Short mmCIF file of N, CA and C in Angstrom, two decimals:
data_model
loop_
_atom_site.label_atom_id
_atom_site.label_comp_id
_atom_site.label_asym_id
_atom_site.label_seq_id
_atom_site.Cartn_x
_atom_site.Cartn_y
_atom_site.Cartn_z
N MET A 1362 0.79 -1.06 0.01
CA MET A 1362 -0.05 -0.02 0.05
C MET A 1362 0.89 1.15 -0.19
N LYS A 1363 0.56 2.15 -0.85
CA LYS A 1363 1.25 3.43 -0.94
C LYS A 1363 0.91 4.36 -0.27
N ILE A 1364 1.80 5.26 0.23
CA ILE A 1364 1.30 6.68 0.85
C ILE A 1364 0.20 7.33 0.41
N SER A 1365 0.56 7.71 -0.99
CA SER A 1365 -0.65 8.46 -1.80
C SER A 1365 -2.05 8.07 -1.89
N GLU A 1366 -2.07 6.66 -1.46
CA GLU A 1366 -3.38 6.16 -1.27
C GLU A 1366 -4.25 6.65 -0.25
N PHE A 1367 -3.57 6.98 1.12
CA PHE A 1367 -4.43 7.60 2.06
C PHE A 1367 -3.88 8.53 2.80
N MET A 1368 -2.91 9.37 2.07
CA MET A 1368 -2.79 10.66 2.78
C MET A 1368 -3.51 11.75 2.60
N ILE A 1369 -3.68 12.59 3.46
CA ILE A 1369 -4.36 13.87 3.52
C ILE A 1369 -3.71 14.81 2.38
N ARG A 1370 -4.42 15.37 1.33
CA ARG A 1370 -3.89 16.11 0.44
C ARG A 1370 -4.13 17.50 0.67
N ASP A 1371 -5.20 17.80 1.43
CA ASP A 1371 -5.53 19.17 1.66
C ASP A 1371 -4.95 19.65 2.89
N VAL A 1372 -3.61 20.04 3.00
CA VAL A 1372 -2.91 20.28 4.00
C VAL A 1372 -2.88 21.52 4.36
N VAL A 1373 -2.97 21.81 5.74
CA VAL A 1373 -3.10 23.26 6.43
C VAL A 1373 -1.68 23.29 6.73
N GLN A 1374 -0.97 24.36 6.16
CA GLN A 1374 0.64 24.69 6.42
C GLN A 1374 0.71 26.17 6.61
N ILE A 1375 1.73 26.53 7.02
CA ILE A 1375 2.18 27.80 7.58
C ILE A 1375 3.60 28.44 7.06
N GLU A 1376 3.62 29.41 6.93
CA GLU A 1376 4.95 29.88 6.77
C GLU A 1376 5.71 30.23 7.87
N GLU A 1377 7.14 30.41 7.75
CA GLU A 1377 7.99 30.78 9.17
C GLU A 1377 7.67 32.01 9.82
N HIS A 1378 7.18 33.03 9.02
CA HIS A 1378 6.88 34.24 9.68
C HIS A 1378 5.51 34.32 10.48
N VAL A 1379 4.84 33.35 10.38
CA VAL A 1379 3.44 33.37 10.93
C VAL A 1379 3.76 33.53 12.51
N THR A 1380 2.96 34.21 13.20
CA THR A 1380 3.13 34.48 14.59
C THR A 1380 2.62 33.28 15.32
N ILE A 1381 2.93 33.25 16.70
CA ILE A 1381 2.46 32.20 17.49
C ILE A 1381 0.90 32.46 17.76
N LYS A 1382 0.50 33.64 17.70
CA LYS A 1382 -0.80 34.04 17.73
C LYS A 1382 -1.65 33.31 17.02
N ASP A 1383 -1.08 33.61 15.74
CA ASP A 1383 -1.68 33.09 14.33
C ASP A 1383 -1.80 31.54 14.29
N LEU A 1384 -0.76 30.96 14.59
CA LEU A 1384 -0.89 29.61 14.76
C LEU A 1384 -1.83 29.07 15.54
N LEU A 1385 -1.85 29.60 16.70
CA LEU A 1385 -2.86 29.09 17.78
C LEU A 1385 -4.24 29.18 17.01
N GLU A 1386 -4.55 30.45 16.50
CA GLU A 1386 -5.97 30.44 16.02
C GLU A 1386 -6.22 29.47 14.97
N ILE A 1387 -5.10 28.99 13.87
CA ILE A 1387 -5.12 28.13 12.84
C ILE A 1387 -5.27 26.66 13.55
N LEU A 1388 -4.65 26.34 14.65
CA LEU A 1388 -4.82 25.00 15.07
C LEU A 1388 -6.19 24.74 15.67
N VAL A 1389 -6.90 25.91 16.40
CA VAL A 1389 -7.88 25.73 17.06
C VAL A 1389 -9.08 25.71 15.95
N ALA A 1390 -9.07 26.65 15.10
CA ALA A 1390 -10.07 26.86 13.88
C ALA A 1390 -10.17 25.37 13.12
N ASN A 1391 -9.02 24.88 12.79
CA ASN A 1391 -8.96 23.64 12.02
C ASN A 1391 -8.83 22.28 12.69
N LYS A 1392 -9.16 22.28 14.30
CA LYS A 1392 -9.10 21.29 14.95
C LYS A 1392 -8.01 20.22 14.56
N ILE A 1393 -6.64 20.82 14.60
CA ILE A 1393 -5.60 20.04 14.38
C ILE A 1393 -4.63 20.18 15.38
N GLY A 1394 -3.69 19.40 15.37
CA GLY A 1394 -2.58 19.19 16.53
C GLY A 1394 -1.22 19.81 15.82
N GLY A 1395 -1.21 20.16 14.72
CA GLY A 1395 0.44 20.62 14.16
C GLY A 1395 0.05 20.74 12.74
N VAL A 1396 1.13 21.49 12.12
CA VAL A 1396 1.26 21.84 10.83
C VAL A 1396 2.79 21.77 10.34
N PRO A 1397 2.70 21.58 9.06
CA PRO A 1397 4.07 21.60 8.43
C PRO A 1397 4.38 23.23 8.39
N VAL A 1398 5.70 23.67 8.50
CA VAL A 1398 6.07 25.06 8.14
C VAL A 1398 6.92 24.89 6.74
N VAL A 1399 6.55 25.85 5.72
CA VAL A 1399 7.11 25.92 4.47
C VAL A 1399 7.83 27.23 4.16
N ASP A 1400 8.37 27.37 3.06
CA ASP A 1400 8.65 28.47 2.72
C ASP A 1400 7.74 29.12 1.55
N LYS A 1401 8.06 30.21 0.89
CA LYS A 1401 7.26 30.79 0.14
C LYS A 1401 6.98 29.75 -1.23
N GLN A 1402 7.76 28.79 -1.46
CA GLN A 1402 7.83 27.99 -2.41
C GLN A 1402 7.09 26.50 -2.07
N GLY A 1403 6.80 26.54 -0.73
CA GLY A 1403 6.10 25.42 -0.24
C GLY A 1403 6.88 24.06 0.05
N VAL A 1404 8.22 24.62 0.36
CA VAL A 1404 9.34 23.63 0.69
C VAL A 1404 9.40 23.36 2.19
N LEU A 1405 9.32 22.32 2.63
CA LEU A 1405 9.38 21.85 4.01
C LEU A 1405 10.39 22.73 4.79
N GLN A 1406 10.23 23.42 5.96
CA GLN A 1406 11.45 24.10 6.58
C GLN A 1406 11.15 23.56 8.13
N GLY A 1407 10.04 22.92 8.37
CA GLY A 1407 10.11 22.57 9.86
C GLY A 1407 8.79 21.88 10.15
N MET A 1408 8.39 21.74 11.37
CA MET A 1408 7.25 21.06 11.87
C MET A 1408 7.00 21.74 13.18
N ILE A 1409 5.67 21.94 13.43
CA ILE A 1409 5.11 22.67 14.70
C ILE A 1409 3.85 21.88 15.10
N SER A 1410 3.82 21.50 16.49
CA SER A 1410 2.86 20.65 16.91
C SER A 1410 2.21 21.42 18.22
N ASP A 1411 1.24 21.16 18.59
CA ASP A 1411 0.77 21.78 19.87
C ASP A 1411 1.71 21.42 20.98
N GLY A 1412 2.27 20.34 20.95
CA GLY A 1412 3.23 19.94 22.20
C GLY A 1412 4.51 21.08 22.01
N ASP A 1413 4.87 21.36 21.12
CA ASP A 1413 5.84 22.39 20.87
C ASP A 1413 5.42 23.51 21.38
N VAL A 1414 4.33 24.12 21.08
CA VAL A 1414 3.90 25.26 21.64
C VAL A 1414 3.59 25.27 23.15
N ILE A 1415 3.12 24.23 23.59
CA ILE A 1415 3.10 24.06 25.22
C ILE A 1415 4.33 24.13 25.93
N ARG A 1416 5.23 23.40 25.46
CA ARG A 1416 6.76 23.37 25.83
C ARG A 1416 7.29 24.84 25.77
N PHE A 1417 7.12 25.42 24.72
CA PHE A 1417 7.71 26.80 24.40
C PHE A 1417 7.07 27.86 25.59
N LEU A 1418 5.77 27.67 25.63
CA LEU A 1418 5.03 28.66 26.58
C LEU A 1418 5.11 28.27 28.09
N GLN A 1419 5.80 27.01 28.38
CA GLN A 1419 5.65 26.63 29.94
C GLN A 1419 6.43 27.66 30.56
N PRO A 1420 5.73 28.15 31.54
CA PRO A 1420 6.37 29.27 32.43
C PRO A 1420 7.41 28.58 33.20
N GLN A 1421 8.76 29.31 33.47
CA GLN A 1421 10.07 28.99 34.16
C GLN A 1421 9.55 28.87 35.45
N GLY A 1422 10.03 27.97 36.35
CA GLY A 1422 9.72 28.07 37.78
C GLY A 1422 10.69 28.89 38.37
N ARG A 1423 10.67 28.69 39.56
CA ARG A 1423 11.82 29.61 40.44
C ARG A 1423 12.94 28.77 40.41
N THR A 1424 14.19 29.36 40.04
CA THR A 1424 15.15 28.73 39.96
C THR A 1424 16.40 29.47 40.84
N ILE A 1425 17.05 28.70 41.50
CA ILE A 1425 18.27 29.33 42.35
C ILE A 1425 19.55 28.83 41.73
N TYR A 1426 20.40 29.82 41.45
CA TYR A 1426 21.71 29.70 40.82
C TYR A 1426 22.81 29.97 41.75
N ASP A 1427 23.68 29.11 41.76
CA ASP A 1427 24.77 29.49 42.97
C ASP A 1427 25.97 29.59 42.01
N ILE A 1428 26.59 30.88 41.57
CA ILE A 1428 27.53 30.91 40.70
C ILE A 1428 28.88 31.38 41.55
N TYR A 1429 29.53 30.44 42.00
CA TYR A 1429 30.83 30.82 43.00
C TYR A 1429 30.40 31.64 44.11
N THR A 1430 29.38 31.32 44.78
CA THR A 1430 28.75 31.62 46.13
C THR A 1430 28.14 32.98 45.79
N LEU A 1431 27.80 33.43 44.65
CA LEU A 1431 26.70 34.46 44.37
C LEU A 1431 25.57 33.85 44.07
N VAL A 1432 24.56 33.97 44.67
CA VAL A 1432 23.21 33.30 44.59
C VAL A 1432 22.49 34.24 43.90
N LEU A 1433 21.69 33.90 42.85
CA LEU A 1433 20.79 34.51 41.97
C LEU A 1433 19.45 33.68 41.96
N VAL A 1434 18.37 34.53 41.94
CA VAL A 1434 17.22 33.96 42.18
C VAL A 1434 16.30 34.24 41.08
N SER A 1435 15.82 33.36 40.01
CA SER A 1435 15.04 33.75 39.23
C SER A 1435 13.43 33.38 39.72
N GLU A 1436 12.87 34.41 39.93
CA GLU A 1436 11.30 34.35 39.96
C GLU A 1436 10.48 33.48 39.18
N ARG A 1437 9.54 32.87 39.58
CA ARG A 1437 8.61 32.32 38.99
C ARG A 1437 7.97 33.03 37.83
N GLN A 1438 7.73 32.58 36.56
CA GLN A 1438 7.31 33.37 35.42
C GLN A 1438 5.82 32.79 35.44
N GLU A 1439 4.99 33.59 35.27
CA GLU A 1439 3.47 33.37 35.09
C GLU A 1439 3.16 33.00 33.49
N LEU A 1440 2.14 32.10 33.26
CA LEU A 1440 1.78 31.96 31.92
C LEU A 1440 1.27 33.25 31.23
N LYS A 1441 0.55 33.86 31.76
CA LYS A 1441 0.33 35.19 30.87
C LYS A 1441 1.61 35.96 30.52
N ASP A 1442 2.30 36.25 31.67
CA ASP A 1442 3.58 36.88 31.22
C ASP A 1442 4.46 36.37 30.00
N LYS A 1443 4.45 34.90 30.10
CA LYS A 1443 5.09 34.48 29.14
C LYS A 1443 4.55 34.63 27.51
N LEU A 1444 3.17 34.35 27.74
CA LEU A 1444 2.32 34.49 26.75
C LEU A 1444 2.46 35.87 25.90
N LYS A 1445 2.12 36.89 26.94
CA LYS A 1445 2.46 38.45 26.40
C LYS A 1445 3.81 38.55 25.79
N LYS A 1446 4.82 38.09 26.18
CA LYS A 1446 5.99 38.22 25.65
C LYS A 1446 6.46 37.45 24.49
N SER A 1447 5.50 36.39 24.18
CA SER A 1447 5.94 35.45 23.02
C SER A 1447 4.97 35.39 21.97
N ILE A 1448 3.73 35.70 22.09
CA ILE A 1448 2.52 35.90 21.33
C ILE A 1448 2.80 36.33 19.97
N HIS A 1449 3.81 37.41 19.80
CA HIS A 1449 4.00 37.78 18.37
C HIS A 1449 5.37 37.28 17.84
N LEU A 1450 6.00 36.64 18.37
CA LEU A 1450 6.84 35.72 17.79
C LEU A 1450 6.96 34.97 16.77
N PRO A 1451 7.66 34.89 15.70
CA PRO A 1451 7.27 33.85 14.39
C PRO A 1451 7.45 32.64 14.87
N VAL A 1452 6.85 31.77 14.28
CA VAL A 1452 6.83 30.13 14.65
C VAL A 1452 8.30 29.53 14.45
N GLU A 1453 9.00 30.36 13.46
CA GLU A 1453 10.49 29.62 13.17
C GLU A 1453 11.36 29.63 14.42
N ASP A 1454 10.84 30.54 15.67
CA ASP A 1454 11.68 30.44 16.92
C ASP A 1454 11.31 29.14 17.63
N MET A 1455 10.17 28.42 17.37
CA MET A 1455 10.00 27.39 18.11
C MET A 1455 9.84 25.97 17.29
N MET A 1456 9.94 26.21 16.10
CA MET A 1456 9.44 24.86 15.18
C MET A 1456 10.92 24.05 15.35
N ARG A 1457 10.33 22.75 15.05
CA ARG A 1457 11.23 21.79 14.78
C ARG A 1457 11.93 21.65 13.52
N LYS A 1458 13.25 22.11 13.55
CA LYS A 1458 14.02 22.22 12.08
C LYS A 1458 14.79 21.02 11.97
N GLN A 1459 15.15 20.35 13.04
CA GLN A 1459 16.31 19.27 12.67
C GLN A 1459 15.62 17.88 13.30
N LYS A 1460 16.26 16.90 12.52
CA LYS A 1460 15.42 15.52 12.70
C LYS A 1460 14.05 15.55 12.15
N LEU A 1461 13.92 16.17 10.94
CA LEU A 1461 12.55 16.09 10.13
C LEU A 1461 12.63 14.86 9.70
N TYR A 1462 11.44 14.13 9.89
CA TYR A 1462 11.33 12.69 9.17
C TYR A 1462 9.94 12.92 8.06
N THR A 1463 10.33 12.47 6.96
CA THR A 1463 9.25 12.69 5.99
C THR A 1463 9.06 11.24 5.30
N VAL A 1464 8.00 11.38 4.59
CA VAL A 1464 7.64 10.15 3.50
C VAL A 1464 7.48 10.79 2.26
N LYS A 1465 7.55 9.87 1.22
CA LYS A 1465 7.25 10.38 -0.10
C LYS A 1465 5.95 9.63 -0.68
N PRO A 1466 5.05 10.19 -1.65
CA PRO A 1466 3.68 9.59 -1.80
C PRO A 1466 4.04 8.20 -2.39
N GLU A 1467 5.23 7.89 -2.87
CA GLU A 1467 5.18 6.65 -3.36
C GLU A 1467 5.96 5.57 -2.59
N ASP A 1468 6.11 5.91 -1.22
CA ASP A 1468 6.77 5.07 -0.28
C ASP A 1468 5.56 4.16 0.29
N ASN A 1469 5.94 3.08 0.91
CA ASN A 1469 5.10 2.10 1.44
C ASN A 1469 4.44 2.53 2.91
N LEU A 1470 3.18 2.17 3.20
CA LEU A 1470 2.59 2.17 4.42
C LEU A 1470 3.62 1.79 5.49
N GLU A 1471 4.25 0.97 5.47
CA GLU A 1471 5.16 0.33 6.64
C GLU A 1471 6.40 1.57 6.94
N LYS A 1472 6.78 2.31 6.04
CA LYS A 1472 7.61 3.40 6.24
C LYS A 1472 6.83 4.55 7.39
N ALA A 1473 5.81 4.85 6.90
CA ALA A 1473 5.04 5.67 7.86
C ALA A 1473 4.86 5.13 9.21
N LEU A 1474 4.62 3.87 9.38
CA LEU A 1474 4.17 3.11 10.48
C LEU A 1474 5.57 3.17 11.44
N GLU A 1475 6.57 2.70 10.71
CA GLU A 1475 8.06 2.82 11.43
C GLU A 1475 8.43 4.00 12.12
N ILE A 1476 8.13 5.27 11.37
CA ILE A 1476 8.60 6.37 11.83
C ILE A 1476 7.49 6.92 12.92
N LEU A 1477 6.23 6.74 12.81
CA LEU A 1477 5.44 7.04 13.85
C LEU A 1477 5.75 6.42 15.33
N ALA A 1478 5.96 4.87 14.97
CA ALA A 1478 6.12 4.11 16.12
C ALA A 1478 7.52 4.58 16.73
N GLU A 1479 8.74 4.70 15.91
CA GLU A 1479 9.97 4.95 16.67
C GLU A 1479 10.28 6.09 17.23
N HIS A 1480 9.44 7.26 16.62
CA HIS A 1480 9.85 8.74 17.04
C HIS A 1480 8.54 9.28 17.87
N GLY A 1481 7.42 8.71 17.80
CA GLY A 1481 6.22 8.91 18.53
C GLY A 1481 5.57 10.26 18.12
N PHE A 1482 5.88 10.64 16.74
CA PHE A 1482 5.28 11.73 16.21
C PHE A 1482 3.87 11.39 15.74
N LYS A 1483 3.08 12.77 15.84
CA LYS A 1483 1.63 12.41 15.53
C LYS A 1483 1.37 12.51 14.00
N LYS A 1484 2.20 13.19 13.34
CA LYS A 1484 1.92 13.55 12.01
C LYS A 1484 3.31 13.56 11.25
N ILE A 1485 3.37 12.89 10.11
CA ILE A 1485 4.45 13.34 9.16
C ILE A 1485 4.14 13.83 7.84
N PRO A 1486 5.08 14.79 7.47
CA PRO A 1486 4.90 15.49 6.12
C PRO A 1486 4.97 14.44 4.95
N VAL A 1487 4.47 14.60 4.18
CA VAL A 1487 4.62 13.87 2.84
C VAL A 1487 5.22 14.91 1.91
N VAL A 1488 6.37 14.70 1.41
CA VAL A 1488 7.06 15.49 0.40
C VAL A 1488 7.25 14.97 -0.87
N ASN A 1489 7.22 15.85 -2.05
CA ASN A 1489 7.53 15.46 -3.34
C ASN A 1489 9.19 15.38 -3.62
N ASP A 1490 9.54 15.14 -4.78
CA ASP A 1490 11.27 15.16 -4.86
C ASP A 1490 11.78 16.41 -4.82
N ALA A 1491 11.21 17.58 -4.70
CA ALA A 1491 11.59 18.91 -4.77
C ALA A 1491 11.47 19.46 -3.25
N GLY A 1492 10.98 18.31 -2.34
CA GLY A 1492 10.71 18.81 -0.82
C GLY A 1492 9.51 19.75 -0.71
N ARG A 1493 8.75 19.99 -1.48
CA ARG A 1493 7.42 20.52 -1.28
C ARG A 1493 6.55 19.66 -0.63
N VAL A 1494 5.53 20.00 0.46
CA VAL A 1494 4.73 19.26 1.01
C VAL A 1494 3.38 19.17 0.32
N VAL A 1495 3.24 17.79 0.16
CA VAL A 1495 2.03 17.42 -0.83
C VAL A 1495 0.84 16.81 -0.15
N GLY A 1496 1.31 16.40 1.19
CA GLY A 1496 0.50 15.89 1.84
C GLY A 1496 0.94 15.76 3.37
N VAL A 1497 0.11 14.82 4.12
CA VAL A 1497 0.34 14.64 5.66
C VAL A 1497 -0.25 13.22 5.88
N ILE A 1498 0.52 12.60 6.69
CA ILE A 1498 0.02 11.37 7.27
C ILE A 1498 -0.29 11.53 8.92
N SER A 1499 -1.20 11.01 9.23
CA SER A 1499 -1.39 11.11 10.86
C SER A 1499 -1.49 9.70 11.59
N ARG A 1500 -1.23 9.58 12.54
CA ARG A 1500 -1.54 8.35 13.43
C ARG A 1500 -2.94 8.02 13.28
N GLY A 1501 -4.06 8.94 13.25
CA GLY A 1501 -5.27 8.71 13.08
C GLY A 1501 -5.48 8.17 11.68
N ASP A 1502 -5.00 8.69 10.70
CA ASP A 1502 -5.18 8.28 9.38
C ASP A 1502 -5.09 6.98 9.20
N LEU A 1503 -3.69 6.19 9.95
CA LEU A 1503 -3.15 5.02 9.83
C LEU A 1503 -4.22 4.30 10.57
N ILE A 1504 -4.84 4.54 11.67
CA ILE A 1504 -5.61 3.66 12.59
C ILE A 1504 -6.95 3.54 11.65
N ARG A 1505 -7.31 4.67 11.23
CA ARG A 1505 -8.67 4.46 10.25
C ARG A 1505 -8.58 3.55 9.24
N TYR A 1506 -7.24 3.78 8.47
CA TYR A 1506 -6.98 2.70 7.33
C TYR A 1506 -7.10 1.34 7.83
N ILE A 1507 -6.01 1.05 8.90
CA ILE A 1507 -6.04 0.06 9.36
C ILE A 1507 -7.31 -0.88 9.85
N SER A 1508 -8.33 -0.05 10.47
CA SER A 1508 -9.66 -0.56 10.70
C SER A 1508 -10.56 -0.63 9.84
N ASN A 1509 -10.78 0.36 8.87
CA ASN A 1509 -11.52 0.40 7.65
C ASN A 1509 -11.11 -0.70 6.66
N GLN A 1510 -9.78 -0.81 6.41
CA GLN A 1510 -9.52 -1.49 5.12
C GLN A 1510 -8.91 -2.83 5.43
N LEU A 1511 -7.73 -2.95 6.14
CA LEU A 1511 -6.99 -4.05 6.50
C LEU A 1511 -7.90 -5.12 7.46
N ILE A 1512 -8.42 -4.83 8.43
CA ILE A 1512 -9.01 -5.57 9.07
C ILE A 1512 -10.26 -6.45 8.41
N LYS A 1513 -11.01 -5.42 7.75
CA LYS A 1513 -12.11 -6.02 6.89
C LYS A 1513 -11.68 -6.88 5.86
N GLU A 1514 -10.60 -6.82 5.13
CA GLU A 1514 -10.07 -7.69 4.38
C GLU A 1514 -9.60 -9.19 5.08
N LEU A 1515 -9.27 -9.00 6.36
CA LEU A 1515 -9.05 -10.27 6.94
C LEU A 1515 -10.27 -11.19 7.80
N ASP A 1516 -11.25 -10.62 7.67
CA ASP A 1516 -12.46 -11.25 8.12
C ASP A 1516 -13.03 -11.99 7.06
#
């Protein structure tokens, strides 16, 4: 089974300059947990998920630093403060740029299953030979496919 047979082709994607505020609105409006980040030509530059946003916006706790007997205390930062400082930053400041895993439309289903299982990702971008995003595969897509197609064939 090829990826092209069940990938989502209508992909919500954003460019690197999109702000965190706009990203959050896109995720909520589309009821999705992440998006590929592309350049103006549609070439994959990174991925950003709801988990990346949560980790980025996590307020810093109270920390005590002891630098050669000089004690510095960093007070707890509140979520609203962190959000206020971060909301207009571009997503490129927090998107995953390294260790991006992709599949191609002609790849087999097993390749997507292997990546999702090994790395715990929720989504994998599907790219063409030019690196442009042409689709996305999610864990939910694979579960639906396995449930609706493969299990029925076994019965």
